[in-house]
Coordinates of C-alpha atoms in Angstrom, one line a residue:
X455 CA -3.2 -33.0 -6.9
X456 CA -5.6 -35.0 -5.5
X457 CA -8.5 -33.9 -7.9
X458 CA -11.4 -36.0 -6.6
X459 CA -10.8 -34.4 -2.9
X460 CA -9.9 -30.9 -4.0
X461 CA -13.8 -31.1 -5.8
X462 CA -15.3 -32.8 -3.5
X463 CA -14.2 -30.4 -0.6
X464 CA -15.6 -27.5 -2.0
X465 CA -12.5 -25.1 -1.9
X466 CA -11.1 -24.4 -4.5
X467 CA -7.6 -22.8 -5.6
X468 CA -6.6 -19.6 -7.3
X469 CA -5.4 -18.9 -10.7
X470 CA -4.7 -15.4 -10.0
X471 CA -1.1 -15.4 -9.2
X472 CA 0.3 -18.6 -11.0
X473 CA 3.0 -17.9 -13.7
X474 CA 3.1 -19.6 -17.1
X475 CA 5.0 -22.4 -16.7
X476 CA 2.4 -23.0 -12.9
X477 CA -0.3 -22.5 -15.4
X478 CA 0.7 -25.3 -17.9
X479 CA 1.6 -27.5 -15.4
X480 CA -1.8 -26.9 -14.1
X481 CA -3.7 -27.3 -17.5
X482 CA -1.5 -30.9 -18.0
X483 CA -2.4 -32.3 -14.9
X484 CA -6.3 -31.6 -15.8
X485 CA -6.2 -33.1 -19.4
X486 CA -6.4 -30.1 -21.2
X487 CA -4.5 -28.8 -24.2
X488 CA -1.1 -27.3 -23.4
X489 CA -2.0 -23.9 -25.7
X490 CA -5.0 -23.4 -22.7
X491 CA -2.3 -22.2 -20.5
X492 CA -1.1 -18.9 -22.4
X493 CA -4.9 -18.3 -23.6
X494 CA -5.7 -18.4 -18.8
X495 CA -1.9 -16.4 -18.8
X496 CA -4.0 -13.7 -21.2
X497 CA -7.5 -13.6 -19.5
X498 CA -5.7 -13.0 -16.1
X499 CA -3.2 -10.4 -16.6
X500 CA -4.2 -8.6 -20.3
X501 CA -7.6 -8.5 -19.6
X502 CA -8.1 -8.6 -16.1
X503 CA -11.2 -11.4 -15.9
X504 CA -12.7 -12.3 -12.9
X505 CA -14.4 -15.1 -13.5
X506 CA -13.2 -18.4 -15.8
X507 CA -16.9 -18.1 -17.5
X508 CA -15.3 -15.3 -19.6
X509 CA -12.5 -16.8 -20.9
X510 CA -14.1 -17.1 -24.2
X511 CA -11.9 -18.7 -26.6
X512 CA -11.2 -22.0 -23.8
X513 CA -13.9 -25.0 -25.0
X514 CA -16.8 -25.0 -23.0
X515 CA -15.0 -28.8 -21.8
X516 CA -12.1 -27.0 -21.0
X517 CA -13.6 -23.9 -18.9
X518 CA -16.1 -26.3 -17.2
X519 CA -13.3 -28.7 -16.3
X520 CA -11.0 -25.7 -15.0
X521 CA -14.2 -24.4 -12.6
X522 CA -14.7 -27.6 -10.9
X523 CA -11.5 -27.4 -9.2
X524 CA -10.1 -23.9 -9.8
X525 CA -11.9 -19.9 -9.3
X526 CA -9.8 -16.8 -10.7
X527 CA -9.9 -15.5 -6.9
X528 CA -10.6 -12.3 -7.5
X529 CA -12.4 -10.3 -4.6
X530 CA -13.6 -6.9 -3.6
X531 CA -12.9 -4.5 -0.8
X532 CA -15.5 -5.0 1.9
X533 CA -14.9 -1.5 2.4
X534 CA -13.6 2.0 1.8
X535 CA -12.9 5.1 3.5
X536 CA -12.7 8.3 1.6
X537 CA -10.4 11.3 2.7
X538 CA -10.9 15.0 1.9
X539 CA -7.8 15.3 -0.4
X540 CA -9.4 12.3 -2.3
X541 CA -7.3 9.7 -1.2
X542 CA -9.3 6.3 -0.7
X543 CA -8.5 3.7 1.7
X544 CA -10.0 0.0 1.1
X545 CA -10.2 -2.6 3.1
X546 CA -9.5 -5.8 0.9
X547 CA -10.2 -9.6 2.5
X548 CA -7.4 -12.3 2.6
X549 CA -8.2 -16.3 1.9
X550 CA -7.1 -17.9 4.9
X551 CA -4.9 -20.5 2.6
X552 CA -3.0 -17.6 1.3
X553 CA -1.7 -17.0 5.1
X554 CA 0.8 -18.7 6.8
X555 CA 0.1 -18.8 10.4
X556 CA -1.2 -20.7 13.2
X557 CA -4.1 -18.8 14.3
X558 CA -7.0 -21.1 12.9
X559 CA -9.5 -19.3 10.8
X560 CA -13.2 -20.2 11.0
X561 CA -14.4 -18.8 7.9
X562 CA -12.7 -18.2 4.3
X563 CA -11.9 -14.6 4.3
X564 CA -10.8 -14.2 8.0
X565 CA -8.2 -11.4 7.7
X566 CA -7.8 -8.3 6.1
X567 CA -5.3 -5.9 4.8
X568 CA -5.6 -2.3 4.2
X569 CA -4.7 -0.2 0.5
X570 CA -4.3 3.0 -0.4
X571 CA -5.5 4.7 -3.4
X572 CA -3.5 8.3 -3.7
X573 CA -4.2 10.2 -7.0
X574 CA -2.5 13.4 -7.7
X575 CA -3.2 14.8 -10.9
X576 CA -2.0 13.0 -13.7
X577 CA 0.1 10.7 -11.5
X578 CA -2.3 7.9 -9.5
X579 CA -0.2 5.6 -6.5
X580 CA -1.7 2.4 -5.1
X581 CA 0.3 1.6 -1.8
X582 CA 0.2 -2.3 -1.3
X583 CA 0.3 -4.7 2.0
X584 CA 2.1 -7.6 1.6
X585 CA 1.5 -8.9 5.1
X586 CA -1.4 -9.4 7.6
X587 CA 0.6 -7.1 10.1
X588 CA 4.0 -6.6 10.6
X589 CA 6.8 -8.1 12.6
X590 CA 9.4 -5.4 12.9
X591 CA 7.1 -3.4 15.5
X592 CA 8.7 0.1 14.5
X593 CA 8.1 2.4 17.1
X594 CA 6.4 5.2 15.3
X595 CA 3.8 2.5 12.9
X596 CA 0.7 1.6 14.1
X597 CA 0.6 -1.4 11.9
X598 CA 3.9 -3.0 13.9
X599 CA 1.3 -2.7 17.0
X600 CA -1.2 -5.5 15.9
X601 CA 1.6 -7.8 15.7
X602 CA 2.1 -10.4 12.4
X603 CA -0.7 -13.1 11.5
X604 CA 0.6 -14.1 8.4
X605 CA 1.7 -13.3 4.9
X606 CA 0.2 -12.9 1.8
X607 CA 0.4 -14.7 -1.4
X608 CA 1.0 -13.3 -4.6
X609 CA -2.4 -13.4 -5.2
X610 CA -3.7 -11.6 -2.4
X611 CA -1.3 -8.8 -3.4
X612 CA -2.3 -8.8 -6.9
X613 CA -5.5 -9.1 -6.0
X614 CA -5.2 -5.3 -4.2
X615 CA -4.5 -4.5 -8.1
X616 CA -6.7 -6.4 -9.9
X617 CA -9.7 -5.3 -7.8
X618 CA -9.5 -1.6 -7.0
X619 CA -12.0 0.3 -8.7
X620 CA -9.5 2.2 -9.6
X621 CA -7.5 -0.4 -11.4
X622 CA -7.1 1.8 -15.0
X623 CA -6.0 4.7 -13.4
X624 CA -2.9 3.8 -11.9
X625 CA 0.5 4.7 -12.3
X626 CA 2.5 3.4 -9.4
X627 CA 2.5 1.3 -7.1
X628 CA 4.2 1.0 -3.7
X629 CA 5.0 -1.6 -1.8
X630 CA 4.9 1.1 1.6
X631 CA 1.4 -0.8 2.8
X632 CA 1.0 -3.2 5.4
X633 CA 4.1 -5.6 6.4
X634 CA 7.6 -5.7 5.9
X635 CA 8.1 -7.1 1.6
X636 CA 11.3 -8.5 2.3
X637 CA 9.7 -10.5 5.4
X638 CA 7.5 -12.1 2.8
X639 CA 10.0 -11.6 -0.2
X640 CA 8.6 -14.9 -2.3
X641 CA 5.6 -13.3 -3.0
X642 CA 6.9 -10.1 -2.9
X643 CA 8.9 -11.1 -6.0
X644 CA 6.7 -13.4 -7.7
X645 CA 4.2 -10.7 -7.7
X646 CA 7.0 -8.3 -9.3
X647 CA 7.5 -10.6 -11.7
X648 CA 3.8 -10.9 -12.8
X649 CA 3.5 -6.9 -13.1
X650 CA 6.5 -6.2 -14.7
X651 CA 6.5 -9.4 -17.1
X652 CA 5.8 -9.1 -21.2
X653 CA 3.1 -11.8 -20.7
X654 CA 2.0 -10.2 -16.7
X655 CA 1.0 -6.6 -16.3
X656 CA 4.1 -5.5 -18.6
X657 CA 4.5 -2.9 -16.3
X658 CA 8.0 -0.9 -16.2
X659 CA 10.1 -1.6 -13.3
X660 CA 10.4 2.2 -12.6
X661 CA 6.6 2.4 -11.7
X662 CA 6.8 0.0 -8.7
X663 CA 8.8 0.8 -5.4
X664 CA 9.4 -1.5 -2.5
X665 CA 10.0 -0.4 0.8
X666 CA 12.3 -1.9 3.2
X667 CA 13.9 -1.4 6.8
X668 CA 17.0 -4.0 5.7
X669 CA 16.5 -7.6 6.1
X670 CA 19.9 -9.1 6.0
X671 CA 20.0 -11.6 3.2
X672 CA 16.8 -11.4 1.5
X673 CA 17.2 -7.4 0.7
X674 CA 20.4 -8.7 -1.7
X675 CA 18.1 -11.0 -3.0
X676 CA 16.0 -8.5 -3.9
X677 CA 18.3 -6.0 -5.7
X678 CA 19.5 -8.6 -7.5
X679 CA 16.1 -10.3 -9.2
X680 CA 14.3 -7.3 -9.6
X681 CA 14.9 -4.0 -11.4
X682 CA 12.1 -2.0 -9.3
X683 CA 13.0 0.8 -7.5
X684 CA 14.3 0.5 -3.3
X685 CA 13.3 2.8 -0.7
X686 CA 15.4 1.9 2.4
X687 CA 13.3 2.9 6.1
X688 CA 16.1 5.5 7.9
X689 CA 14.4 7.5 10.2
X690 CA 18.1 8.2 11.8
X691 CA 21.2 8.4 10.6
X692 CA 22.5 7.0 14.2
X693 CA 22.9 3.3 15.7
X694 CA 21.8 3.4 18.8
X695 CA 19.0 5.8 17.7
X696 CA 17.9 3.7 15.0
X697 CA 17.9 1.2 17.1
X698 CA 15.8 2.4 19.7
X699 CA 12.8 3.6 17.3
X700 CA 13.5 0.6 14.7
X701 CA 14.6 -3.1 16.3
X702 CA 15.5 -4.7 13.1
X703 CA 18.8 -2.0 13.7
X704 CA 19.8 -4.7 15.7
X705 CA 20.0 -7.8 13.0
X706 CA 20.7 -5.4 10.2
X707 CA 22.4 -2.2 10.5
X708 CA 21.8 0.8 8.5
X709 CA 25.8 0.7 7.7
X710 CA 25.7 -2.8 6.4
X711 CA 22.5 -2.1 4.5
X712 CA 24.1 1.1 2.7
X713 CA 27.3 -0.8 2.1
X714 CA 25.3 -3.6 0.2
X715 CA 23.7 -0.9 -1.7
X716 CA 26.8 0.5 -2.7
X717 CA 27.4 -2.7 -4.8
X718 CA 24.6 -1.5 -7.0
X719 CA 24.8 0.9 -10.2
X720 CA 21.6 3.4 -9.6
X721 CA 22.8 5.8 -11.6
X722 CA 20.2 4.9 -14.6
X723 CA 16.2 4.2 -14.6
X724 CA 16.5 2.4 -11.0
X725 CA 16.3 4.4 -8.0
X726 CA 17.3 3.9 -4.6
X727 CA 15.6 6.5 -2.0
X728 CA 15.7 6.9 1.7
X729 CA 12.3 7.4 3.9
X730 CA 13.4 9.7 6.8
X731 CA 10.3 10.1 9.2
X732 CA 11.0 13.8 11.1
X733 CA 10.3 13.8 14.8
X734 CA 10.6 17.5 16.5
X735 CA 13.7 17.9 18.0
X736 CA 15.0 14.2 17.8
X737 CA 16.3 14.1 14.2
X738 CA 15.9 17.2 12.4
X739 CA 18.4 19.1 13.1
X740 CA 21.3 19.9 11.5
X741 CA 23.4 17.7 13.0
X742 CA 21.6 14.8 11.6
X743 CA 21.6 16.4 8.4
X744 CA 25.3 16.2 8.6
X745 CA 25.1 12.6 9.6
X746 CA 23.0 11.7 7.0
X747 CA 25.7 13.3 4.2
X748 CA 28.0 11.4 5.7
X749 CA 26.6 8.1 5.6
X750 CA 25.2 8.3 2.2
X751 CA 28.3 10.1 0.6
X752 CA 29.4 8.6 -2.7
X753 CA 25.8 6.8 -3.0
X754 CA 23.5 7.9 -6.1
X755 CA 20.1 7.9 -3.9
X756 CA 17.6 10.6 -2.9
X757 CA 16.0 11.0 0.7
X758 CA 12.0 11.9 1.3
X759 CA 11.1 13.6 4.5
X760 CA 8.1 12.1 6.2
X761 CA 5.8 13.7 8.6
X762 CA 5.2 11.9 11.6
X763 CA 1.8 10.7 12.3
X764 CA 0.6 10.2 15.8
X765 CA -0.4 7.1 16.9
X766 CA -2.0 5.8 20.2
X767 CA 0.4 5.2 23.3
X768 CA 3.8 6.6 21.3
X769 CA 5.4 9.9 22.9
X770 CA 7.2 11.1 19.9
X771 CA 7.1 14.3 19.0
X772 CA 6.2 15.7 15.1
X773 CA 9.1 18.0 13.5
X774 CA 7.8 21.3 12.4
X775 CA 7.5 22.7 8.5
X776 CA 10.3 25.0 9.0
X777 CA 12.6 22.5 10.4
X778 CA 11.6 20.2 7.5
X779 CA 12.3 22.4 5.1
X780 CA 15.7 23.5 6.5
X781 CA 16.8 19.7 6.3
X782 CA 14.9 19.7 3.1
X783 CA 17.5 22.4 1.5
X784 CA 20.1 21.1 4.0
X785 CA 20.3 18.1 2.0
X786 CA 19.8 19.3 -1.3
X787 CA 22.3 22.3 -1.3
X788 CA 24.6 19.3 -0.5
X789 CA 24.2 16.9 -3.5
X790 CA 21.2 14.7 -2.3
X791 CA 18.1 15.5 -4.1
X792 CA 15.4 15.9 -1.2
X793 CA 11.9 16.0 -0.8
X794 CA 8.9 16.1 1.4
X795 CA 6.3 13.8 1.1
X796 CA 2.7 15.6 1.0
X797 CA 0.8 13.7 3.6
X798 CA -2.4 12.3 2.0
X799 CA -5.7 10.7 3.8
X800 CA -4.4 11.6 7.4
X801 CA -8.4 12.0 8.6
X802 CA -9.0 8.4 7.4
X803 CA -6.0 6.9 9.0
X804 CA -4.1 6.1 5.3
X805 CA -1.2 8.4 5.9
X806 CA 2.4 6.9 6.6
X807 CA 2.4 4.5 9.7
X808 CA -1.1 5.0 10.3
X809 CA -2.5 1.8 8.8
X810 CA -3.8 -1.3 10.5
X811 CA -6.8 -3.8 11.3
X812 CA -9.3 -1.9 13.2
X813 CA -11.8 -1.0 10.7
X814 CA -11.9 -4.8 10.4
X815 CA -12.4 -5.0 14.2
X816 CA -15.3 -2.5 13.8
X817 CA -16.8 -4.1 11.4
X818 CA -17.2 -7.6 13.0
X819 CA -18.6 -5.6 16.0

């Protein structure tokens, strides 16, 4: 690290999201005390600091030394939306060296992701983004729509954590936000790791779940270096149907992805689960409940049903409650637990597929 230029520049990098061993590399390379490293490992992920002024126990040396080239990079929504079931949407900035992309960005927070806040009794869920859009363009989300403009680091994500008002309520956490986790699985895991971690969040594994519609490759990596739970995006049981409402079909099919889950043991504490978006008509009928046996047949998982949300431009039509529920006991009278989701903050736009950029759009206006 080129020290002199990094201070002189006036930017300065994160310690939210470094691990241990990044940390007392770090604390080397500045001339200070190996030990400092677990003591800045404590401050950022037992007790949740957000400045390095309150890390007490470093020397005065040390913490002045650490601020002259280093900020914890915590930072607060710039906004947040409040629906009338209590869910809370926020709208949380993005540094622009945490992004990979080639837009330039004239100013340090230039992009922004949305997060959900969902409590339900004694049970509190933060859905997560891990990317500034989305490239799998889905046909039925509304984030897919405003295209991919980078992904975020593992601070950025943890930052959605470390910053929500909320913070000491939460139970879960889902990665079912903005962006596709095993399209940005480095940070996706890293970020895992932190959470889950005796010297991170220690967080059990069984309170995070991440969301994916099957990225060949990276979705094995996945099961294999991380014991949180796997929802897998369905939405049909069929190819060519599949296919026509979800493109990443194409590169990965839903056959190859259930085969590779099929190599798993989910019989214990992890859980493997099935998101199944009902359109009226199209794939919630009994046929496709039949399908859907067939596929997953042998496979300890469960399935949610998902109410479709409408979104601008998309003719797709929403599956009624009764329908619902007679997949719902379809499925379950069959050996396949099923349930279906309660949708939550629909007014606000923080349901299912609904989220996106335009409250940052409104708010440059």
């Amino acid at each position: 690290m080129n020290q002199q230029t990094t201070k002189g520049s006036g930017i300065k990098k994160r310690l939210l999201g470094l691990t241990p061993t990044e940390l007392k590399e770090l604390v080397g390379g500045l001339g200070m005390p190996s030990f400092t490293a677990k003591q800045i490992v404590q401050w950022l992920y037992e007790k949740h600091v957000s400045t390095i002024d309150q890390m007490t126990n470093l020397s005065k040396q040390s913490r002045q030394r650490l601020a002259d080239y280093y900020e914890v990079g915590t930072m607060p929504p710039i906004d947040c939306q409040r629906s009338k079931d209590g869910t809370i949407k926020y709208l949380f900035p993005v540094c622009c060296d945490s992004i990979s992309t080639n837009i330039p960005s004239q100013t340090a927070n230039s992009q922004f992701v949305e997060t959900v806040f969902i409590p339900d009794h004694d049970r509190a869920t933060l859905c997560v983004s891990c990317q500034v859009g989305c490239k799998m363009n889905c046909l039925f989300c509304q984030t897919g729509k405003q295209g991919w403009h980078g992904n975020l680091s593992a601070a950025d994500i943890l930052n959605q954590i470390v910053a929500l008002p909320e913070e000491d309520r939460l139970t879960n956490i889902v990665f079912m936000g903005q962006g596709e986790p095993m399209d940005n699985l480095d940070a996706v895991l890293k970020a895992c790791e932190i959470l889950t971690a005796d010297w991170g969040f220690a967080w059990s594994p069984k309170r995070i779940t991440v969301s994916s519609v099957g990225v060949r490759g990276k979705l094995k990596r996945f099961l294999d270096e991380s014991q949180c739970h796997v929802a897998i995006s369905m939405h049909s049981p069929l190819h060519e149907q599949r296919l026509q409402l979800m493109p990443a079909e194409k590169a990965m099919p839903l056959e190859e992805t259930i085969a590779l889950l099929r190599q798993y043991d989910f019989t214990h504490q992890r859980r493997c689960s099935f998101e199944y978006i009902c359109f009226g008509g199209l794939n919630d009928s009994p046929l496709y409940g039949r399908e859907i046996l067939r596929r997953l047949e042998g496979l300890e998982c469960r399935v949610n049903l998902i109410r479709f949300h409408e979104i601008p431009g998309v003719d797709l039509p929403a599956s009624d409650e009764k329908r619902m529920e007679a997949l719902r006991d379809y499925l379950t009278s069959h050996g396949i637990t099923t349930t279906i989701r309660a949708s939550r903050g629909q007014d606000i736009f923080a349901a299912c597929g609904l989220l996106s950029t335009a409250r940052q759009n409104e708010l440059k206006q």
